[in-house]
mmCIF file of C-alpha atoms and ligand atoms in Angstrom:
data_model
loop_
_atom_site.group_PDB
_atom_site.id
_atom_site.type_symbol
_atom_site.label_atom_id
_atom_site.label_comp_id
_atom_site.label_asym_id
_atom_site.label_seq_id
_atom_site.Cartn_x
_atom_site.Cartn_y
_atom_site.Cartn_z
ATOM 1 C CA UNK A 699 13.609 -2.719 -9.893
ATOM 2 C CA UNK A 700 15.171 -1.362 -7.964
ATOM 3 C CA UNK A 701 14.180 1.650 -7.323
ATOM 4 C CA UNK A 702 11.675 3.129 -5.515
ATOM 5 C CA UNK A 703 8.256 2.880 -7.358
ATOM 6 C CA UNK A 704 5.261 4.145 -4.664
ATOM 7 C CA UNK A 705 6.692 8.029 -4.448
ATOM 8 C CA UNK A 706 9.189 10.290 -6.546
ATOM 9 C CA UNK A 707 11.298 9.869 -3.111
ATOM 10 C CA UNK A 708 14.784 12.506 -3.237
ATOM 11 C CA UNK A 709 13.806 12.489 -7.426
ATOM 12 C CA UNK A 710 10.086 14.854 -6.357
ATOM 13 C CA UNK A 711 9.432 17.769 -8.156
ATOM 14 C CA UNK A 712 8.941 20.452 -6.675
ATOM 15 C CA UNK A 713 5.087 21.860 -6.062
ATOM 16 C CA UNK A 714 4.753 24.796 -8.343
ATOM 17 C CA UNK A 715 5.597 22.195 -10.985
ATOM 18 C CA UNK A 716 3.235 19.238 -9.633
ATOM 19 C CA UNK A 717 0.354 22.358 -9.117
ATOM 20 C CA UNK A 718 1.637 23.299 -12.945
ATOM 21 C CA UNK A 719 1.388 19.749 -14.816
ATOM 22 C CA UNK A 720 -2.292 18.620 -13.164
ATOM 23 C CA UNK A 721 -3.874 21.563 -14.530
ATOM 24 C CA UNK A 722 -2.533 20.923 -18.022
ATOM 25 C CA UNK A 723 -4.318 18.019 -17.351
ATOM 26 C CA UNK A 724 -7.608 19.276 -16.664
ATOM 27 C CA UNK A 725 -7.735 21.527 -19.328
ATOM 28 C CA UNK A 726 -7.684 17.993 -21.259
ATOM 29 C CA UNK A 727 -9.319 16.139 -18.171
ATOM 30 C CA UNK A 728 -12.711 13.686 -19.626
ATOM 31 C CA UNK A 729 -16.367 15.774 -19.626
ATOM 32 C CA UNK A 730 -17.529 12.827 -17.508
ATOM 33 C CA UNK A 731 -15.379 14.648 -14.564
ATOM 34 C CA UNK A 732 -16.626 17.833 -14.515
ATOM 35 C CA UNK A 733 -15.731 20.831 -15.759
ATOM 36 C CA UNK A 734 -12.064 22.500 -15.845
ATOM 37 C CA UNK A 735 -14.019 25.039 -13.239
ATOM 38 C CA UNK A 736 -14.769 22.396 -11.104
ATOM 39 C CA UNK A 737 -11.495 20.388 -11.405
ATOM 40 C CA UNK A 738 -8.814 23.677 -10.334
ATOM 41 C CA UNK A 739 -11.182 24.348 -7.578
ATOM 42 C CA UNK A 740 -10.801 20.955 -6.199
ATOM 43 C CA UNK A 741 -7.101 21.471 -6.815
ATOM 44 C CA UNK A 742 -7.206 24.534 -5.440
ATOM 45 C CA UNK A 743 -8.753 22.976 -2.007
ATOM 46 C CA UNK A 744 -6.667 19.746 -2.317
ATOM 47 C CA UNK A 745 -2.495 22.155 -2.975
ATOM 48 C CA UNK A 746 -4.252 23.374 0.541
ATOM 49 C CA UNK A 747 -3.752 20.269 2.343
ATOM 50 C CA UNK A 748 -0.477 18.858 3.368
ATOM 51 C CA UNK A 749 -1.617 15.634 2.349
ATOM 52 C CA UNK A 750 -2.496 16.998 -1.095
ATOM 53 C CA UNK A 751 0.766 18.894 -1.465
ATOM 54 C CA UNK A 752 2.177 15.714 -0.700
ATOM 55 C CA UNK A 753 0.951 13.237 -3.464
ATOM 56 C CA UNK A 754 0.958 16.255 -5.675
ATOM 57 C CA UNK A 755 4.659 15.761 -5.804
ATOM 58 C CA UNK A 756 4.748 12.075 -5.173
ATOM 59 C CA UNK A 757 2.123 10.612 -7.018
ATOM 60 C CA UNK A 758 1.824 7.845 -4.202
ATOM 61 C CA UNK A 759 2.486 7.370 -0.974
ATOM 62 C CA UNK A 760 5.558 6.514 1.450
ATOM 63 C CA UNK A 761 5.182 4.462 4.511
ATOM 64 C CA UNK A 762 4.246 7.624 6.172
ATOM 65 C CA UNK A 763 1.410 8.807 4.417
ATOM 66 C CA UNK A 764 0.211 4.748 3.957
ATOM 67 C CA UNK A 765 -0.720 5.202 7.590
ATOM 68 C CA UNK A 766 -1.599 8.545 8.274
ATOM 69 C CA UNK A 767 -4.104 7.215 5.715
ATOM 70 C CA UNK A 768 -4.751 3.798 6.560
ATOM 71 C CA UNK A 769 -5.228 4.647 10.670
ATOM 72 C CA UNK A 770 -7.627 7.107 9.564
ATOM 73 C CA UNK A 771 -10.886 5.820 11.277
ATOM 74 C CA UNK A 772 -8.918 4.367 14.064
ATOM 75 C CA UNK A 773 -7.618 7.778 15.332
ATOM 76 C CA UNK A 774 -11.190 9.718 14.624
ATOM 77 C CA UNK A 775 -12.910 7.151 16.858
ATOM 78 C CA UNK A 776 -10.204 7.675 19.140
ATOM 79 C CA UNK A 777 -10.173 10.952 19.108
ATOM 80 C CA UNK A 778 -8.679 13.524 17.072
ATOM 81 C CA UNK A 779 -9.982 16.215 15.142
ATOM 82 C CA UNK A 780 -11.235 15.409 11.988
ATOM 83 C CA UNK A 781 -9.049 17.754 9.179
ATOM 84 C CA UNK A 782 -10.656 20.779 8.318
ATOM 85 C CA UNK A 783 -9.891 21.004 4.986
ATOM 86 C CA UNK A 784 -13.163 19.362 3.442
ATOM 87 C CA UNK A 785 -10.771 17.339 0.399
ATOM 88 C CA UNK A 786 -8.408 15.724 2.766
ATOM 89 C CA UNK A 787 -11.878 15.038 5.079
ATOM 90 C CA UNK A 788 -13.210 13.683 2.039
ATOM 91 C CA UNK A 789 -10.663 11.722 0.884
ATOM 92 C CA UNK A 790 -9.856 10.099 4.072
ATOM 93 C CA UNK A 791 -13.301 9.149 4.598
ATOM 94 C CA UNK A 792 -15.061 8.435 1.673
ATOM 95 C CA UNK A 793 -12.636 8.195 -1.605
ATOM 96 C CA UNK A 794 -12.947 4.537 -2.376
ATOM 97 C CA UNK A 795 -9.941 3.207 -2.637
ATOM 98 C CA UNK A 796 -8.839 4.915 0.486
ATOM 99 C CA UNK A 797 -11.631 3.012 2.367
ATOM 100 C CA UNK A 798 -10.968 0.048 0.211
ATOM 101 C CA UNK A 799 -7.516 -0.032 1.981
ATOM 102 C CA UNK A 800 -8.484 0.583 5.314
ATOM 103 C CA UNK A 801 -11.362 -2.061 4.914
ATOM 104 C CA UNK A 802 -8.473 -4.512 3.203
ATOM 105 C CA UNK A 803 -6.042 -3.804 6.752
ATOM 106 C CA UNK A 804 -8.445 -4.884 8.777
ATOM 107 C CA UNK A 805 -8.488 -8.337 6.527
ATOM 108 C CA UNK A 806 -4.544 -8.371 6.659
ATOM 109 C CA UNK A 807 -4.708 -8.065 10.425
ATOM 110 C CA UNK A 808 -6.960 -10.573 11.284
ATOM 111 C CA UNK A 809 -5.125 -13.033 8.957
ATOM 112 C CA UNK A 810 -1.889 -12.279 10.199
ATOM 113 C CA UNK A 811 -3.226 -12.437 13.790
ATOM 114 C CA UNK A 812 -4.617 -16.538 12.652
ATOM 115 C CA UNK A 813 -0.922 -17.224 10.739
ATOM 116 C CA UNK A 814 1.542 -15.476 13.264
ATOM 117 C CA UNK A 815 2.128 -18.173 15.480
ATOM 118 C CA UNK A 816 4.502 -18.672 18.393
ATOM 119 C CA UNK A 817 7.733 -19.420 17.495
ATOM 120 C CA UNK A 818 7.078 -18.556 13.526
ATOM 121 C CA UNK A 819 9.071 -15.446 10.982
ATOM 122 C CA UNK A 820 7.116 -13.400 9.249
ATOM 123 C CA UNK A 821 8.486 -10.986 6.572
ATOM 124 C CA UNK A 822 6.587 -7.774 5.969
ATOM 125 C CA UNK A 823 7.710 -6.296 2.003
ATOM 126 C CA UNK A 824 7.667 -3.515 1.579
ATOM 127 C CA UNK A 825 7.289 -3.137 5.755
ATOM 128 C CA UNK A 826 6.258 0.822 5.510
ATOM 129 C CA UNK A 827 6.113 1.544 8.710
ATOM 130 C CA UNK A 828 5.652 -2.047 9.308
ATOM 131 C CA UNK A 829 2.296 -1.887 11.393
ATOM 132 C CA UNK A 830 1.062 -5.101 9.818
ATOM 133 C CA UNK A 831 3.436 -7.141 11.891
ATOM 134 C CA UNK A 832 4.222 -4.870 14.725
ATOM 135 C CA UNK A 833 0.930 -4.800 15.696
ATOM 136 C CA UNK A 834 -0.243 -8.540 15.423
ATOM 137 C CA UNK A 835 -1.182 -9.888 18.928
ATOM 138 C CA UNK A 836 0.908 -13.239 17.814
ATOM 139 C CA UNK A 837 4.132 -10.218 17.141
ATOM 140 C CA UNK A 838 5.647 -10.665 21.204
ATOM 141 C CA UNK A 839 5.340 -14.505 20.467
ATOM 142 C CA UNK A 840 7.579 -15.028 16.736
ATOM 143 C CA UNK A 841 10.477 -15.679 16.795
ATOM 144 C CA UNK A 842 11.514 -13.066 13.612
ATOM 145 C CA UNK A 843 10.340 -10.297 12.204
ATOM 146 C CA UNK A 844 11.203 -8.942 8.613
ATOM 147 C CA UNK A 845 10.501 -5.452 7.484
ATOM 148 C CA UNK A 846 11.826 -4.914 4.283
ATOM 149 C CA UNK A 847 11.777 -1.603 2.515
ATOM 150 C CA UNK A 848 14.029 -0.088 -0.618
ATOM 151 C CA UNK A 849 13.682 4.043 1.308
ATOM 152 C CA UNK A 850 15.236 4.697 4.674
ATOM 153 C CA UNK A 851 12.607 7.121 6.137
ATOM 154 C CA UNK A 852 10.668 3.602 6.061
ATOM 155 C CA UNK A 853 13.328 1.442 7.798
ATOM 156 C CA UNK A 854 13.574 4.647 9.923
ATOM 157 C CA UNK A 855 9.993 4.605 11.111
ATOM 158 C CA UNK A 856 10.090 0.610 11.471
ATOM 159 C CA UNK A 857 12.356 1.216 13.906
ATOM 160 C CA UNK A 858 11.092 3.403 15.870
ATOM 161 C CA UNK A 859 8.087 1.760 15.995
ATOM 162 C CA UNK A 860 9.618 -1.230 16.765
ATOM 163 C CA UNK A 861 11.407 0.093 19.746
ATOM 164 C CA UNK A 862 7.781 1.397 20.748
ATOM 165 C CA UNK A 863 6.163 -1.751 20.772
ATOM 166 C CA UNK A 864 9.434 -3.327 22.695
ATOM 167 C CA UNK A 865 9.934 -5.814 19.676
ATOM 168 C CA UNK A 866 13.240 -4.684 18.873
ATOM 169 C CA UNK A 867 15.184 -7.674 19.948
ATOM 170 C CA UNK A 868 12.920 -10.181 16.524
ATOM 171 C CA UNK A 869 13.305 -7.371 14.349
ATOM 172 C CA UNK A 870 14.986 -7.100 11.837
ATOM 173 C CA UNK A 871 15.291 -4.570 9.092
ATOM 174 C CA UNK A 872 16.173 -5.173 5.544
ATOM 175 C CA UNK A 873 17.103 -2.009 2.976
ATOM 176 C CA UNK A 874 16.494 -3.503 -0.083
ATOM 177 C CA UNK A 875 14.704 -4.087 -3.533
ATOM 178 C CA UNK A 876 11.389 -5.765 -3.181
ATOM 179 C CA UNK A 877 12.126 -7.999 -6.211
ATOM 180 C CA UNK A 878 15.959 -9.074 -4.477
ATOM 181 C CA UNK A 879 15.537 -8.726 -0.872
ATOM 182 C CA UNK A 880 18.491 -11.146 -0.880
ATOM 183 C CA UNK A 881 21.235 -8.195 -2.410
ATOM 184 C CA UNK A 882 20.281 -5.614 0.962
ATOM 185 C CA UNK A 883 22.211 -2.337 0.827
ATOM 186 C CA UNK A 884 21.921 -2.237 4.798
ATOM 187 C CA UNK A 885 20.133 -4.889 7.248
ATOM 188 C CA UNK A 886 19.879 -3.660 10.838
ATOM 189 C CA UNK A 887 19.607 -6.355 13.476
ATOM 190 C CA UNK A 888 20.268 -9.818 12.976
ATOM 191 C CA UNK A 889 21.797 -10.417 9.291
ATOM 192 C CA UNK A 890 23.112 -14.323 10.323
ATOM 193 C CA UNK A 891 19.305 -14.824 11.139
ATOM 194 C CA UNK A 892 18.036 -12.946 7.898
ATOM 195 C CA UNK A 893 20.428 -15.047 5.898
ATOM 196 C CA UNK A 894 19.268 -18.399 7.307
ATOM 197 C CA UNK A 895 15.657 -17.212 7.212
ATOM 198 C CA UNK A 896 16.417 -16.502 3.046
ATOM 199 C CA UNK A 897 17.833 -19.757 3.141
ATOM 200 C CA UNK A 898 15.019 -22.251 4.777
ATOM 201 C CA UNK A 899 12.208 -19.558 4.286
ATOM 202 C CA UNK A 900 9.696 -17.763 6.284
ATOM 203 C CA UNK A 901 6.487 -19.058 7.536
ATOM 204 C CA UNK A 902 4.389 -16.211 6.564
ATOM 205 C CA UNK A 903 5.101 -13.094 4.093
ATOM 206 C CA UNK A 904 3.070 -10.374 3.493
ATOM 207 C CA UNK A 905 2.150 -7.640 0.806
ATOM 208 C CA UNK A 906 0.324 -4.139 0.659
ATOM 209 C CA UNK A 907 1.203 -1.558 -1.453
ATOM 210 C CA UNK A 908 4.009 -2.655 -4.316
ATOM 211 C CA UNK A 909 2.117 -4.348 -6.902
ATOM 212 C CA UNK A 910 0.217 -1.286 -7.441
ATOM 213 C CA UNK A 911 2.199 0.463 -8.923
ATOM 214 C CA UNK A 912 3.483 -2.235 -10.893
ATOM 215 C CA UNK A 913 2.539 -1.512 -14.697
ATOM 216 C CA UNK A 914 4.102 -4.491 -16.420
ATOM 217 C CA UNK A 915 2.539 -8.148 -15.634
ATOM 218 C CA UNK A 916 5.694 -9.992 -15.884
ATOM 219 C CA UNK A 917 7.326 -7.620 -13.412
ATOM 220 C CA UNK A 918 4.150 -8.433 -10.708
ATOM 221 C CA UNK A 919 4.818 -11.855 -11.820
ATOM 222 C CA UNK A 920 8.618 -11.696 -10.773
ATOM 223 C CA UNK A 921 7.977 -10.026 -7.645
ATOM 224 C CA UNK A 922 5.301 -13.271 -7.162
ATOM 225 C CA UNK A 923 7.853 -15.605 -7.881
ATOM 226 C CA UNK A 924 10.780 -13.490 -5.644
ATOM 227 C CA UNK A 925 8.273 -13.750 -2.602
ATOM 228 C CA UNK A 926 7.528 -17.506 -3.225
ATOM 229 C CA UNK A 927 11.629 -18.193 -2.563
ATOM 230 C CA UNK A 928 11.393 -16.468 0.433
ATOM 231 C CA UNK A 929 8.320 -18.261 1.548
ATOM 232 C CA UNK A 930 8.567 -22.106 3.321
ATOM 233 C CA UNK A 931 6.234 -24.795 1.220
ATOM 234 C CA UNK A 932 2.872 -25.320 3.201
ATOM 235 C CA UNK A 933 3.880 -20.958 4.001
ATOM 236 C CA UNK A 934 1.381 -18.013 3.936
ATOM 237 C CA UNK A 935 0.911 -14.923 1.645
ATOM 238 C CA UNK A 936 -1.106 -12.191 2.292
ATOM 239 C CA UNK A 937 -0.969 -10.051 -0.282
ATOM 240 C CA UNK A 938 -3.362 -7.425 -1.700
ATOM 241 C CA UNK A 939 -4.216 -5.809 -5.015
ATOM 242 C CA UNK A 940 -6.242 -3.897 -6.530
ATOM 243 C CA UNK A 941 -8.556 -4.978 -8.831
ATOM 244 C CA UNK A 942 -10.017 -2.429 -12.866
ATOM 245 C CA UNK A 943 -13.774 -0.401 -11.679
ATOM 246 C CA UNK A 944 -15.979 -2.398 -13.806
ATOM 247 C CA UNK A 945 -15.263 -5.186 -11.236
ATOM 248 C CA UNK A 946 -16.261 -2.973 -7.769
ATOM 249 C CA UNK A 947 -19.208 -3.102 -6.410
ATOM 250 C CA UNK A 948 -21.069 0.283 -6.884
ATOM 251 C CA UNK A 949 -24.323 -0.293 -5.609
ATOM 252 C CA UNK A 950 -22.344 0.009 -2.082
ATOM 253 C CA UNK A 951 -20.860 3.724 -3.458
ATOM 254 C CA UNK A 952 -22.014 6.556 -3.448
ATOM 255 C CA UNK A 953 -22.292 7.748 -7.191
ATOM 256 C CA UNK A 954 -20.478 11.308 -5.676
ATOM 257 C CA UNK A 955 -18.261 9.718 -4.105
ATOM 258 C CA UNK A 956 -17.268 7.895 -7.083
ATOM 259 C CA UNK A 957 -17.078 10.835 -9.010
ATOM 260 C CA UNK A 958 -15.024 13.037 -7.076
ATOM 261 C CA UNK A 959 -12.528 9.299 -6.506
ATOM 262 C CA UNK A 960 -11.825 10.251 -9.806
ATOM 263 C CA UNK A 961 -11.189 13.729 -9.732
ATOM 264 C CA UNK A 962 -8.648 13.359 -7.218
ATOM 265 C CA UNK A 963 -6.843 10.570 -8.903
ATOM 266 C CA UNK A 964 -6.630 12.082 -11.820
ATOM 267 C CA UNK A 965 -5.634 15.523 -10.335
ATOM 268 C CA UNK A 966 -3.288 13.763 -8.368
ATOM 269 C CA UNK A 967 -2.268 11.002 -11.357
ATOM 270 C CA UNK A 968 -1.730 8.525 -8.869
ATOM 271 C CA UNK A 969 1.015 6.138 -9.897
ATOM 272 C CA UNK A 970 -0.600 2.918 -8.550
ATOM 273 C CA UNK A 971 -3.666 3.137 -11.614
ATOM 274 C CA UNK A 972 -2.841 -0.852 -12.075
ATOM 275 C CA UNK A 973 -5.910 -2.898 -11.356
ATOM 276 C CA UNK A 974 -6.289 -6.204 -12.103
ATOM 277 C CA UNK A 975 -9.021 -8.142 -11.801
ATOM 278 C CA UNK A 976 -9.322 -11.023 -8.656
ATOM 279 C CA UNK A 977 -8.755 -13.426 -11.057
ATOM 280 C CA UNK A 978 -5.824 -12.620 -13.023
ATOM 281 C CA UNK A 979 -4.061 -11.830 -9.275
ATOM 282 C CA UNK A 980 -5.038 -15.311 -8.614
ATOM 283 C CA UNK A 981 -3.807 -16.585 -11.790
ATOM 284 C CA UNK A 982 -0.648 -14.650 -11.331
ATOM 285 C CA UNK A 983 0.034 -16.092 -7.764
ATOM 286 C CA UNK A 984 -0.313 -19.849 -8.997
ATOM 287 C CA UNK A 985 2.030 -19.240 -12.152
ATOM 288 C CA UNK A 986 4.265 -18.451 -8.902
ATOM 289 C CA UNK A 987 3.960 -21.295 -7.072
ATOM 290 C CA UNK A 988 1.321 -19.768 -4.441
ATOM 291 C CA UNK A 989 -2.105 -20.962 -4.380
ATOM 292 C CA UNK A 990 -4.657 -18.580 -3.444
ATOM 293 C CA UNK A 991 -7.238 -20.228 -1.044
ATOM 294 C CA UNK A 992 -9.762 -17.493 0.446
ATOM 295 C CA UNK A 993 -10.138 -13.897 -1.054
ATOM 296 C CA UNK A 994 -11.361 -11.488 1.201
ATOM 297 C CA UNK A 995 -13.335 -8.300 0.268
ATOM 298 C CA UNK A 996 -13.843 -5.131 1.181
ATOM 299 C CA UNK A 997 -17.436 -3.731 0.786
ATOM 300 C CA UNK A 998 -16.860 -1.501 -2.406
ATOM 301 C CA UNK A 999 -14.742 -4.723 -3.798
ATOM 302 C CA UNK A 1000 -11.797 -2.345 -5.244
ATOM 303 C CA UNK A 1001 -8.689 -3.811 -2.731
ATOM 304 C CA UNK A 1002 -9.922 -7.766 -2.134
ATOM 305 C CA UNK A 1003 -7.468 -9.310 -0.021
ATOM 306 C CA UNK A 1004 -5.728 -12.295 -0.935
ATOM 307 C CA UNK A 1005 -4.479 -15.805 1.429
ATOM 308 C CA UNK A 1006 -2.469 -18.215 -0.472
ATOM 309 C CA UNK A 1007 -0.256 -21.650 -0.045
ATOM 310 C CA UNK A 1008 3.080 -21.978 -1.216
ATOM 311 C CA UNK A 1009 3.334 -25.397 -2.410
HETATM 312 C C1 SAM B 512 2.152 2.396 -0.229
HETATM 313 S S1 SAM B 512 3.483 1.643 1.144
HETATM 314 C C2 SAM B 512 3.115 0.503 1.438
HETATM 315 C C3 SAM B 512 3.650 0.397 2.751
HETATM 316 C C4 SAM B 512 3.307 -0.621 3.831
HETATM 317 N N1 SAM B 512 3.163 -1.698 3.136
HETATM 318 C C5 SAM B 512 1.458 -0.235 4.345
HETATM 319 O O1 SAM B 512 0.983 -1.069 4.043
HETATM 320 O O2 SAM B 512 1.697 0.113 5.573
HETATM 321 C C6 SAM B 512 4.572 1.551 -0.215
HETATM 322 C C7 SAM B 512 5.923 1.322 0.478
HETATM 323 O O3 SAM B 512 6.835 0.542 -0.555
HETATM 324 C C8 SAM B 512 7.927 1.293 -0.658
HETATM 325 N N2 SAM B 512 8.411 0.956 -2.129
HETATM 326 C C9 SAM B 512 8.827 1.945 -3.068
HETATM 327 N N3 SAM B 512 9.035 0.714 -3.447
HETATM 328 C C10 SAM B 512 10.328 -0.025 -3.732
HETATM 329 C C11 SAM B 512 11.019 -1.047 -4.465
HETATM 330 N N4 SAM B 512 11.220 -1.443 -5.533
HETATM 331 N N5 SAM B 512 11.358 -2.509 -3.278
HETATM 332 C C12 SAM B 512 10.979 -2.261 -2.003
HETATM 333 N N6 SAM B 512 9.928 -1.358 -1.194
HETATM 334 C C13 SAM B 512 9.741 -0.120 -2.753
HETATM 335 C C14 SAM B 512 8.136 2.098 0.278
HETATM 336 O O4 SAM B 512 9.612 2.679 0.273
HETATM 337 C C15 SAM B 512 6.427 2.315 0.923
HETATM 338 O O5 SAM B 512 6.906 1.943 2.018
#
């Protein structure tokens, strides 16, 4: 790929252009989403919060906003005030895919707590702020925690996170495209250890939030193959993938929430709209040399977590 696919990065449009494009989309919106007036009112409200403005311009999440959205329930439970903007409050607490990724994070946390064992080596790709590995209970006992991401800003946030957790001595941060981690543009930490890990393989590889930005199935399989090459035989991959709406368990979703979720996805024109059935992901992983041994679902079955073994 060799390009940022989750957000626009330095290429981002101006906000006014993004809002103009959203208004043009609304002119041609499917009627099931509601009237143009309703959609324009939603857009106006959404554009009043920073998250909304960022998503309109970038059509996805970078490391910062991924953490912002995923950690929302924990922050509110810890006493942080809910946002004033009602659209943002809805998005963070009721929008289907956002709630699904918050629940998914808990599945990842449970699995990583089990598989990041004393002396083990783990890779997070794309790492974002790297909360998955840096907050896992086994982090202090692991030998190497490696985070890889193409966005230098993610690498910077992950480095700060590692410092805050007192884990800098065992963390290696690699600025690289996820399809070709062996050709990094920058490495901070022990580069020789990273080279050796690329040769011998990691015990655990974890990945959330990249395959969902890839429309082409062959590209996804190539991504999984590149990770298989970096996983020891018998090692584990923990990976998520969005499922198509017909596969969701709509009995668990309020119809108004579903409609508003669809409206906001449409308004943002999100780039992560590349769902695959769970069976498709199992097959793609299999063709890349992984056997899926467990699948863990969020309540709506929108964003399953797959535990796979490298065979
Ligand atoms: C939705 S975030 C997920 C981050 C992290 N996995 C998490 O769950 O918090 C997507 C991440 O993918 C990174 N990214 C986008 N395109 C990439 C590419 N081609 N190679 C590596 N990382 C990429 C972004 O910089 C961003 O940190």
